[in-house]
Short mmCIF file of C-alpha atoms in Angstrom, two decimals:
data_model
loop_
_atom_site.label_atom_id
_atom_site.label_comp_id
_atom_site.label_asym_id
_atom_site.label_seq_id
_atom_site.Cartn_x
_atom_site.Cartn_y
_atom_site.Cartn_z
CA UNK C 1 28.84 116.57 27.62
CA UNK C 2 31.38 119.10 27.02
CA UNK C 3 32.16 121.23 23.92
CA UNK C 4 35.53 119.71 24.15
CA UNK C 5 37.16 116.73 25.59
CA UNK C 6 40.10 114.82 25.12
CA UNK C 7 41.16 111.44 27.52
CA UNK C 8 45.12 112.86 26.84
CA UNK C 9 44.29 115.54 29.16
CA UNK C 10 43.63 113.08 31.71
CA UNK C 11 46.66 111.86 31.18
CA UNK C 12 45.85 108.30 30.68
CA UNK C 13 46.39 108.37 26.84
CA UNK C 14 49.94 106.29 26.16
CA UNK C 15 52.25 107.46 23.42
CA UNK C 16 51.81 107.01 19.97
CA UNK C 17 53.17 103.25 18.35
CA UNK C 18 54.30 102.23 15.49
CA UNK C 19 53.21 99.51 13.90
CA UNK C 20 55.91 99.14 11.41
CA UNK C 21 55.50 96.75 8.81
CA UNK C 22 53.01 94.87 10.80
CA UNK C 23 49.39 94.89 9.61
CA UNK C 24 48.04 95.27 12.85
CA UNK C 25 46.34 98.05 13.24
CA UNK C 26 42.68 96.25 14.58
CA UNK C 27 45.03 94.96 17.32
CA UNK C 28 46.73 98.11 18.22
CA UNK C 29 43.74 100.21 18.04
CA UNK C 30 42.23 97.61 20.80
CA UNK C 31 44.84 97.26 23.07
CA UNK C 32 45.22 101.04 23.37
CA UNK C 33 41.45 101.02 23.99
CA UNK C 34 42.46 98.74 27.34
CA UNK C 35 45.24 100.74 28.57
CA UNK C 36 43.39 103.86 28.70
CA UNK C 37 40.29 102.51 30.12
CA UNK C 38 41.79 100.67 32.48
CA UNK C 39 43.63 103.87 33.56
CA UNK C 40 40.55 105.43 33.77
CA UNK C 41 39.12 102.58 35.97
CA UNK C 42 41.85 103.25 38.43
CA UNK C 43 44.59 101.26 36.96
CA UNK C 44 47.87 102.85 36.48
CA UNK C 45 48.64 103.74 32.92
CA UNK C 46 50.38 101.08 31.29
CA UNK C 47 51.54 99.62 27.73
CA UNK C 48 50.10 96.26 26.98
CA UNK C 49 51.02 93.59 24.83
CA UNK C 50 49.20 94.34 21.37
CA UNK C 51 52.34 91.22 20.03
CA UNK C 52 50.03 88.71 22.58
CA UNK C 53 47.30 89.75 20.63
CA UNK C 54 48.47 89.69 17.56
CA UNK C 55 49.81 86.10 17.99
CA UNK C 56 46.99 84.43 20.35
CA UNK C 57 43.86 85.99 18.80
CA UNK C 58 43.45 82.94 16.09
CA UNK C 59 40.51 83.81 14.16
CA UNK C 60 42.36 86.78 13.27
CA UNK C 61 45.30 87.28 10.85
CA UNK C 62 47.96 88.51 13.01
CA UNK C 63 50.44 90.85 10.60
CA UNK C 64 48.05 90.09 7.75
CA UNK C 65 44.83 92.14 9.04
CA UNK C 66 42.12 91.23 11.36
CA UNK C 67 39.14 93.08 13.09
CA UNK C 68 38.76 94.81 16.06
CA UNK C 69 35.34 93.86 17.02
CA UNK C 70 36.67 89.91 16.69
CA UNK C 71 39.62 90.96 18.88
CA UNK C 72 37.41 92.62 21.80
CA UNK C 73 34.77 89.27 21.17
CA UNK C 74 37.62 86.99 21.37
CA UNK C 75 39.16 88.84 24.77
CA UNK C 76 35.81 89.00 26.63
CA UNK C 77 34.84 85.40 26.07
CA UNK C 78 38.58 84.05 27.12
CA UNK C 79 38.93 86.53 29.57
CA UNK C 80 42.46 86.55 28.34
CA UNK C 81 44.60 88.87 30.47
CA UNK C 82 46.85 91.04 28.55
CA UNK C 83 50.19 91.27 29.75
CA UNK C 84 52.54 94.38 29.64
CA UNK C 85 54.47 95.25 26.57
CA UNK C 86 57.84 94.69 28.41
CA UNK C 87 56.64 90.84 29.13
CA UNK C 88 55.45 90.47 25.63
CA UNK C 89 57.22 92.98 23.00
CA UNK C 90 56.60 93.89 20.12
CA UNK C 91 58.58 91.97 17.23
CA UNK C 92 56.93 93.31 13.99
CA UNK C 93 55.96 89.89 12.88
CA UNK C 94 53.18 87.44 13.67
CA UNK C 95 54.77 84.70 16.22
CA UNK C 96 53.53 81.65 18.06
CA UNK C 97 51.28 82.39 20.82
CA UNK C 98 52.77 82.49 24.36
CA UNK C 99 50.87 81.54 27.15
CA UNK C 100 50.58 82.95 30.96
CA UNK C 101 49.09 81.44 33.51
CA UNK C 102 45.19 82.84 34.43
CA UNK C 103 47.34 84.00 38.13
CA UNK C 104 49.86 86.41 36.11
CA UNK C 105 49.11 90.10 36.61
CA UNK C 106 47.42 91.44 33.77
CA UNK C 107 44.04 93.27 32.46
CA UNK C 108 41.53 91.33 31.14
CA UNK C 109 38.04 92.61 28.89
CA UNK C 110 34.78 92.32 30.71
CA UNK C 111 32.62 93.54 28.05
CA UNK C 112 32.59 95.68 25.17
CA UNK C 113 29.76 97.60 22.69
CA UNK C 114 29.80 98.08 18.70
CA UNK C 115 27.66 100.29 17.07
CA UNK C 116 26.91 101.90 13.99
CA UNK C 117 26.64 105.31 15.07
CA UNK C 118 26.11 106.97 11.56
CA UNK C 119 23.64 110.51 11.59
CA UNK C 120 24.52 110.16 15.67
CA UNK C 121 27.83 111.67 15.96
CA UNK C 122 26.28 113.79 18.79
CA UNK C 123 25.50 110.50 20.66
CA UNK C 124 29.01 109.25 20.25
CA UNK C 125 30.77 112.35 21.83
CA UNK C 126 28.28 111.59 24.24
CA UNK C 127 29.76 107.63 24.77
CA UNK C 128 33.04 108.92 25.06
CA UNK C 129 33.13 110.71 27.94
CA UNK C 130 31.48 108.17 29.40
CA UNK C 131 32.90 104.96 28.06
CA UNK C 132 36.38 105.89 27.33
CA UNK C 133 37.79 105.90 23.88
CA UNK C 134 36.26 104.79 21.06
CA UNK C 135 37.93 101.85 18.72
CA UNK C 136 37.04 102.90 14.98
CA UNK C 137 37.57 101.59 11.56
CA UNK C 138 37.94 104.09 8.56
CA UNK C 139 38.50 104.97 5.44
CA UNK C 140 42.48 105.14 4.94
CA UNK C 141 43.19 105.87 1.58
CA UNK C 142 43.88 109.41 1.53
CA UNK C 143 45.93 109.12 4.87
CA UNK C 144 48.69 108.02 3.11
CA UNK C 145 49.69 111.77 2.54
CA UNK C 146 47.95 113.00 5.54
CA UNK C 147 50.18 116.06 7.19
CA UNK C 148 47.98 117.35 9.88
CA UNK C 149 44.61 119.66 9.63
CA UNK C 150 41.13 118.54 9.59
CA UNK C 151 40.09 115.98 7.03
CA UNK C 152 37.25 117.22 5.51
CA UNK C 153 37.63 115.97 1.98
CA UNK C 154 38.74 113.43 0.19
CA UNK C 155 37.65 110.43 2.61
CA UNK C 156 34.69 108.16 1.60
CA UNK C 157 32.47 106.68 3.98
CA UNK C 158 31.90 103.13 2.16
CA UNK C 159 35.40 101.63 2.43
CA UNK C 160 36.60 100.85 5.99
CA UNK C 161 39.87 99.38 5.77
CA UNK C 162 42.39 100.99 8.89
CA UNK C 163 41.28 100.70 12.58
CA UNK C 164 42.51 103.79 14.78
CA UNK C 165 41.27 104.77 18.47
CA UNK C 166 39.62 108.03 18.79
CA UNK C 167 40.83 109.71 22.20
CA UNK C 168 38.62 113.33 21.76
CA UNK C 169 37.24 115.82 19.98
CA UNK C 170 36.64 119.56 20.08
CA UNK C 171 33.55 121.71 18.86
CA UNK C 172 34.69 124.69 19.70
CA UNK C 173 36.12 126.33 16.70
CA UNK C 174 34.46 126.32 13.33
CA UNK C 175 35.01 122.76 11.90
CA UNK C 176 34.34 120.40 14.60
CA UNK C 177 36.77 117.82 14.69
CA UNK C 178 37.52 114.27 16.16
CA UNK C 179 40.74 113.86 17.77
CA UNK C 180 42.10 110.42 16.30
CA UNK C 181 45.42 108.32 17.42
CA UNK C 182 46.86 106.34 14.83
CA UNK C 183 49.67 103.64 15.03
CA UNK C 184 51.56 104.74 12.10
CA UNK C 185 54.41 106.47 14.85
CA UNK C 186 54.85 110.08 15.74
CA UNK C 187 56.60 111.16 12.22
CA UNK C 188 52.70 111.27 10.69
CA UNK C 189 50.02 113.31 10.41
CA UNK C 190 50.43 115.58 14.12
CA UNK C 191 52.71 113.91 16.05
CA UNK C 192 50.78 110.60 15.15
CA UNK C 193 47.51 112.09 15.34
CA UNK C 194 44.64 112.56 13.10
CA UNK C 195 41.58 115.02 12.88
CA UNK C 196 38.34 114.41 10.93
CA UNK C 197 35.33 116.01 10.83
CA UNK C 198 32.26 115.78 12.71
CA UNK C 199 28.57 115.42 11.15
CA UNK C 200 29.14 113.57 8.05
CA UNK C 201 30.27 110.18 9.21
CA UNK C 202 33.91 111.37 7.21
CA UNK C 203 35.98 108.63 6.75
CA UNK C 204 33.24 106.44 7.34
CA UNK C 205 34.07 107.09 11.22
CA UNK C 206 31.24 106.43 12.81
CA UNK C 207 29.93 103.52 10.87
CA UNK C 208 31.77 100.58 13.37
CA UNK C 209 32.25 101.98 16.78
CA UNK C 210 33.73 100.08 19.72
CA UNK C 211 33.71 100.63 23.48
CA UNK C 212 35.52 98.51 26.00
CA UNK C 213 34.55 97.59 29.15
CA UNK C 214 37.11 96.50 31.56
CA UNK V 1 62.08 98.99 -15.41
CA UNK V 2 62.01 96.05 -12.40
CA UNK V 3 64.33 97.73 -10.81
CA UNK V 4 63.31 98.63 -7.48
CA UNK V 5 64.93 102.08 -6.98
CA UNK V 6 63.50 103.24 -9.95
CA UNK V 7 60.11 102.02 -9.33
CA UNK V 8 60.00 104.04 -5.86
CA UNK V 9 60.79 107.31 -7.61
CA UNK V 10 57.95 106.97 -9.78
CA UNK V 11 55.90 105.94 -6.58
CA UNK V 12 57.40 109.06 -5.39
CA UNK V 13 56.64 111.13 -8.31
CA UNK V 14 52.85 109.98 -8.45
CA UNK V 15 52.69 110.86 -4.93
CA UNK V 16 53.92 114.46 -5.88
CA UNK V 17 50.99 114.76 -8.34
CA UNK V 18 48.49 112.98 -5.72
CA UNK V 19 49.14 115.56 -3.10
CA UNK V 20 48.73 118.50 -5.24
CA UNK V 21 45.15 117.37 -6.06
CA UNK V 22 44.45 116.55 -2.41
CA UNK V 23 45.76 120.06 -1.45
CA UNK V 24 43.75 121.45 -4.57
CA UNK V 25 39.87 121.00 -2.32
CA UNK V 26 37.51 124.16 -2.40
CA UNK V 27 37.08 126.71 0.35
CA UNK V 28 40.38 125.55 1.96
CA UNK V 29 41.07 127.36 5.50
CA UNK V 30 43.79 127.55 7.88
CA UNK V 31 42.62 124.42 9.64
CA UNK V 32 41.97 122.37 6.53
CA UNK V 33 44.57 119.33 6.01
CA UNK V 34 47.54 119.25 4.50
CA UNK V 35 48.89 116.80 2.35
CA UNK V 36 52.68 115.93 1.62
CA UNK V 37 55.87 113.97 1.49
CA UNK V 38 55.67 111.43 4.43
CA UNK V 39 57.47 107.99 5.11
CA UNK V 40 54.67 106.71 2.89
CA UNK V 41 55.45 108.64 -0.64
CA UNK V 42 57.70 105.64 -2.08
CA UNK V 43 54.54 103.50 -1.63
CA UNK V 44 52.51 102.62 -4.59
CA UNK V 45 48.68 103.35 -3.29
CA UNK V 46 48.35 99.93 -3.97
CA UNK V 47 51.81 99.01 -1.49
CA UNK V 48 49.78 101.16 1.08
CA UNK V 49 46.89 99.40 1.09
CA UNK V 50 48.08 96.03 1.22
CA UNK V 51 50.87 96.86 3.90
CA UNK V 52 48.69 99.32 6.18
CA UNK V 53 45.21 99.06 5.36
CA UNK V 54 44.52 95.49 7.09
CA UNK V 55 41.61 95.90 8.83
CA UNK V 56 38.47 93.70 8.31
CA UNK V 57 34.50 95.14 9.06
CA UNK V 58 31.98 93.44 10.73
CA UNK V 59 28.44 95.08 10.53
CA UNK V 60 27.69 96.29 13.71
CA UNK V 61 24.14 97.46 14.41
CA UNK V 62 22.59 100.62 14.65
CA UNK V 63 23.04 102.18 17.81
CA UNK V 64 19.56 102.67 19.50
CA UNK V 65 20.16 104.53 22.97
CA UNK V 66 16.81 102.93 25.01
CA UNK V 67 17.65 99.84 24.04
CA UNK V 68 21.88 99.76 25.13
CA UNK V 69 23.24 100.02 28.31
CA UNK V 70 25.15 102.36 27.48
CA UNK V 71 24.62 105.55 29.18
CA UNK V 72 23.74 108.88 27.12
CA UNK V 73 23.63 112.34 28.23
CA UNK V 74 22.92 115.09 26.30
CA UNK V 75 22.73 118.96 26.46
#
C-alpha cells in the first residue's frame, strides 16, 4: 500500500455536512461510507439520503444517537436502497419514515466488515485502499475545540462516543496521520476535517472499524 | 444566574481556560493541533456531549486477516 493515500484525490469524496443539531453522526458517517464506495464501484458520485436513515433505521435513535455498525446490519439485511439527498433532505429532526418502492433508483448495502483493529493500524491502511473508507467511532471530547493539526494528545482510547468516516492518511512526514471527515460542517477543525495519529489507537480510532460493501 | 446569556459566557469563559491547557501539551511542533474558539465554545462540555456525541459501540471483534475476506497487502 502506499505511504500516502487519500479517496478525495479520487475525487469520489462528497463535501463535508453538517449535521446541525441532529445527533446523527453514526448515520452520516455511514451514508458517506456508501456514496464514496459506490463511486468507487463505478457509480457516479452522489449525496444520499442520511434523513431516510435517520428516520427508517428503527432500532436506532434517529436525532438521539444510534450506531453505525446497527445502521450497515440493518441496510444489508433489508437491502434498503438509499435514495438521493434531493428525494429525501435533510430536515435536522428525526421524522416518520418514508417509503420507496424496491423499483426506485437507489444504492443498496451488500455487505459490510467491523473490526477491532487495535495494535494493527498498519493492516487498516492496508483495508482502505482496498475497501474504501473506513466508518469509525472515537473519542470526541477534546474535539470540541479542535482547530486543525494532528491530534496527538489529549484523546483517550476507552470512550467512543462520535462516529466519523476516515477517507486517508499520510506517512510521509514525521507524525503519521489519519485523514478523518467529520459532519460537524466546513467551519471546524480543517475545512471539516480531522487528523489523528497513527500507532496508538488515538482517539480510540481503531477500536470499531467498518467497511462497506456495495 | 438562569439566565441563559449569562450562562453561555461562562461556557465561553471555561472554554477559554480549556483550550489553553489543551494547547499547553509537551514537545508541541508545527503540525501539532490547535485548539480554539469554534461554534462549539458556548457549549458546556456537558451540552457537547449530549448534543454531538450520540454515537453508541458495539464490540466488534478482533480483526484476524486469515480468517476475513478481506483482502490485505502489505509492503
Amino acid at each position: 500500500y502506499p505511504p500516502k493515500f487519500d479517496w478525495r484525490d479520487h475525487g469520489i469524496v462528497g463535501p463535508v455536512r453538517n449535521q446541525e443539531s441532529c445527533g446523527g453522526c453514526w448515520a452520516f458517517s455511514v451514508v458517506e461510507a456508501i456514496e464514496t464506495v459506490s463511486a468507487k464501484d463505478g457509480g457516479k458520485l452522489q449525496q444520499l439520503s442520511v434523513q431516510q436513515v435517520i428516520d427508517c433505521s428503527y432500532e436506532n435513535e434517529g436525532c438521539n444517537g444510534g450506531s453505525p455498525v446497527g445502521a450497515l446490519d440493518w441496510l444489508a439485511q433489508t437491502k434498503l436502497k438509499l435514495v438521493n439527498e434531493a428525494e429525501y433532505p435533510f430536515k435536522d429532526m428525526a421524522g416518520i419514515c418514508q417509503y420507496f418502492p424496491q423499483s426506485h433508483t437507489g444504492v443498496a448495502v451488500r455487505n459490510y466488515s467491523a473490526y477491532d483493529f487495535s495494535g494493527q493500524e498498519e493492516v487498516m491502511m492496508s483495508v482502505l485502499v482496498e475497501s474504501g473508507p473506513l466508518v469509525v467511532i472515537v473519542d470526541a471530547i477534546s474535539w470540541q475545540d479542535y482547530l486543525g493539526g494532528i491530534i496527538q494528545h489529549h484523546c483517550s482510547s476507552h470512550n467512543a462516543n462520535h462516529a466519523v468516516l476516515i477517507t486517508g492518511y499520510d506517512t510521509t512526514g514525521e507524525v503519521p496521520y489519519w485523514i478523518v471527515r467529520n459532519s460537524w460542517g466546513t467551519s471546524w477543525g480543517d475545512n471539516g476535517y480531522a487528523y489523528i495519529k497513527i500507532g496508538n489507537d488515538m482517539c480510540g480510532i481503531a477500536d470499531n472499524v467498518a467497511a462497506v460493501f456495495l | 444566574e438562569n439566565n441563559e446569556h449569562y450562562q453561555r459566557r461562562i461556557h465561553f469563559q471555561n472554554s477559554l481556560k480549556r483550550q489553553a491547557f489543551l494547547n499547553s501539551a509537551l514537545k508541541r511542533s508545527d503540525q501539532s493541533a490547535r485548539y480554539g474558539i469554534n461554534q462549539f465554545s458556548d457549549l458546556s462540555p456537558q451540552q457537547f456531549k449530549e448534543r454531538y456525541l450520540t454515537a453508541r459501540t458495539e464490540t466488534a471483534p478482533k480483526f484476524d486477516p486469515s480468517r476475513t475476506g478481506i483482502q490485505v497487502k502489505m509492503n
